[in-house]
Coordinates of C-alpha atoms and ligand atoms in Angstrom, one line a residue:
M203 CA 73.8 116.5 114.7
N204 CA 72.6 120.1 113.8
L205 CA 73.7 120.2 109.5
K206 CA 75.1 123.6 109.4
A207 CA 75.0 125.9 106.0
S208 CA 77.9 127.7 104.1
K209 CA 77.3 131.2 104.1
I210 CA 79.3 134.1 102.5
I211 CA 81.3 135.9 105.3
S212 CA 82.0 139.8 104.6
L213 CA 85.2 141.2 106.9
P214 CA 85.8 145.0 107.7
K215 CA 87.3 146.8 105.3
I216 CA 89.6 149.9 105.9
F217 CA 89.8 152.3 103.4
D218 CA 92.6 154.3 103.3
F219 CA 95.0 156.4 100.9
R220 CA 97.6 154.4 101.8
G221 CA 96.1 151.1 100.7
N222 CA 92.8 149.3 101.9
L223 CA 92.9 146.6 105.1
S224 CA 90.8 144.1 106.0
F225 CA 91.0 141.4 108.5
F226 CA 89.3 138.4 110.3
E227 CA 89.4 137.5 114.3
N228 CA 88.2 134.1 116.2
S229 CA 84.8 133.6 117.2
N230 CA 84.4 137.9 115.9
Q231 CA 84.3 137.6 112.2
I232 CA 84.5 133.7 111.7
P233 CA 82.3 131.5 113.7
F234 CA 85.0 129.0 115.1
D235 CA 88.4 129.2 117.2
I236 CA 90.9 129.2 114.5
K237 CA 93.7 126.5 115.1
R238 CA 95.5 126.4 111.6
T239 CA 95.8 128.1 108.1
Y240 CA 97.3 126.9 105.6
W241 CA 96.9 128.3 101.5
I242 CA 97.2 127.2 98.5
Y243 CA 99.6 129.1 95.6
D244 CA 101.4 128.1 92.3
V245 CA 97.7 125.6 91.1
P246 CA 98.8 124.9 87.1
G247 CA 95.1 126.0 84.9
G248 CA 92.6 124.0 84.8
E249 CA 93.3 122.1 88.2
I250 CA 91.0 121.6 91.3
R251 CA 91.5 120.9 94.7
G252 CA 90.0 119.4 97.7
G253 CA 87.3 116.8 96.5
H254 CA 86.9 115.9 99.6
A255 CA 85.0 117.1 103.0
F256 CA 85.4 116.9 106.7
K257 CA 83.8 115.0 109.9
E258 CA 84.7 117.5 112.4
S259 CA 86.5 120.4 111.2
Q260 CA 84.7 123.6 109.7
E261 CA 86.8 126.2 107.4
F262 CA 86.9 129.8 106.2
I263 CA 88.3 130.4 102.9
I264 CA 88.9 133.2 101.1
A265 CA 90.9 134.4 97.8
L266 CA 93.8 136.7 99.1
S267 CA 94.5 137.6 95.7
G268 CA 93.0 136.2 92.0
S269 CA 90.3 134.3 92.1
F270 CA 88.8 130.4 91.9
D271 CA 85.2 128.8 92.7
V272 CA 84.1 127.2 95.9
V273 CA 81.5 124.6 94.5
I274 CA 79.9 123.1 98.2
D275 CA 77.5 119.9 98.0
N276 CA 75.3 118.7 101.0
G277 CA 74.6 115.6 99.2
E278 CA 71.3 116.6 97.4
N279 CA 72.3 120.3 96.1
E280 CA 75.3 122.3 95.1
M281 CA 76.0 125.2 95.0
K282 CA 79.0 127.9 93.7
Y283 CA 80.7 130.6 95.6
S284 CA 83.1 133.2 93.3
L285 CA 85.6 134.4 95.1
N286 CA 87.3 137.5 93.8
R287 CA 88.0 139.6 96.6
S288 CA 90.4 139.3 99.8
Y289 CA 87.0 141.3 101.9
F290 CA 85.4 138.6 102.1
G291 CA 85.3 134.7 102.3
V292 CA 83.0 131.7 102.3
Y293 CA 82.4 129.4 105.7
V294 CA 82.1 125.7 105.2
P295 CA 80.9 123.7 108.2
N296 CA 81.9 120.0 108.4
L297 CA 80.0 117.5 106.6
L298 CA 79.9 119.5 103.0
W299 CA 82.0 117.9 99.8
R300 CA 83.9 121.5 98.7
K301 CA 86.4 121.5 95.9
L302 CA 88.2 124.5 94.7
E303 CA 88.0 125.1 90.9
N304 CA 88.4 127.7 88.1
F305 CA 91.4 129.5 89.7
S306 CA 92.7 132.3 88.4
T307 CA 96.7 132.7 87.3
N308 CA 98.3 133.4 90.2
T309 CA 95.4 133.0 92.8
L310 CA 96.0 132.7 96.6
A311 CA 93.6 131.2 98.5
L312 CA 94.0 131.5 102.3
I313 CA 91.7 128.6 104.2
V314 CA 91.7 128.9 108.5
S315 CA 90.2 125.3 110.2
S316 CA 88.9 124.5 113.1
I317 CA 91.2 121.8 114.2
S318 CA 94.5 120.8 113.7
Y319 CA 96.1 119.0 110.7
D320 CA 93.9 114.8 111.0
E321 CA 93.5 112.8 107.9
T322 CA 91.6 110.6 109.8
D323 CA 89.0 113.9 109.3
Y324 CA 88.8 113.8 105.8
V325 CA 86.2 112.1 103.8
R326 CA 87.4 111.3 100.6
D327 CA 85.0 108.7 99.4
Y328 CA 81.7 110.1 98.1
G329 CA 79.6 107.3 98.6
E330 CA 80.9 107.8 102.3
F331 CA 80.0 110.9 102.6
K332 CA 76.5 110.7 101.8
I333 CA 76.4 108.0 104.4
L334 CA 77.5 110.3 107.3
R335 CA 74.9 113.4 106.2
N336 CA 72.3 110.9 106.4
E337 CA 73.0 109.9 109.8
A338 CA 73.7 113.1 111.1
K339 CA 70.1 114.4 109.8
K340 CA 68.5 111.9 112.0
Ligands
TYD43 P1 94.3 118.0 101.2 O1 93.9 118.8 102.0 O2 94.3 116.6 100.6 O3 94.2 119.1 99.9 P2 93.2 119.8 98.5 O4 91.8 119.2 99.9 O5 93.4 121.6 99.2 O6 93.0 119.3 97.6 O7 96.1 117.9 101.2 C1 96.8 117.8 100.8 C2 98.6 117.1 100.9 O8 99.1 118.1 102.3 C3 98.0 116.2 101.8 O9 99.1 114.5 101.9 C4 97.9 116.5 103.1 C5 98.7 117.7 103.3 N1 98.9 118.5 104.3 C6 98.9 119.0 106.1 O10 100.1 118.4 105.7 N2 98.8 119.9 106.2 C7 97.9 120.6 106.2 O11 96.9 121.3 106.5 C8 96.8 120.6 104.6 C9 95.5 121.1 104.3 C10 97.2 119.3 104.3

């Protein structure tokens, strides 16, 4: 399996005195076909979301308002992306452990996924995640 890396994706920004506009589309800005959209909001101070990996699901995460950090762990190294603008987000390929933390008040986190919701796609055990990463490297 080809293990991909997470990365920041900058979105188009249409400047306008009436207010700016940004967008993303299947396959153009986002490197997968979008199957599902969900969002996270009303996060109490100090809470952490995520804390798991996906076997197949790829995601693109964006802070539509407010700010938070996306911490990505590939089983060996950790990387932190600070999201605080609505014109860029982070692409998270499958088989990466990810958590969302350090939410500011009134944050709205938008997430698009490459698959429909499927609990069997979740890897919620870190030990199992490490095994799957090592298998995928072979
Ligand atoms: P979960 O993905 O574990 O939350 P997070 O990773 O953001 O902390 O999802 C929390 C609950 O919401 C879980 O019971 C499943 C449900 N859920 C859906 O029904 N559909 C979805 O698209 C998502 C993302 C979650």
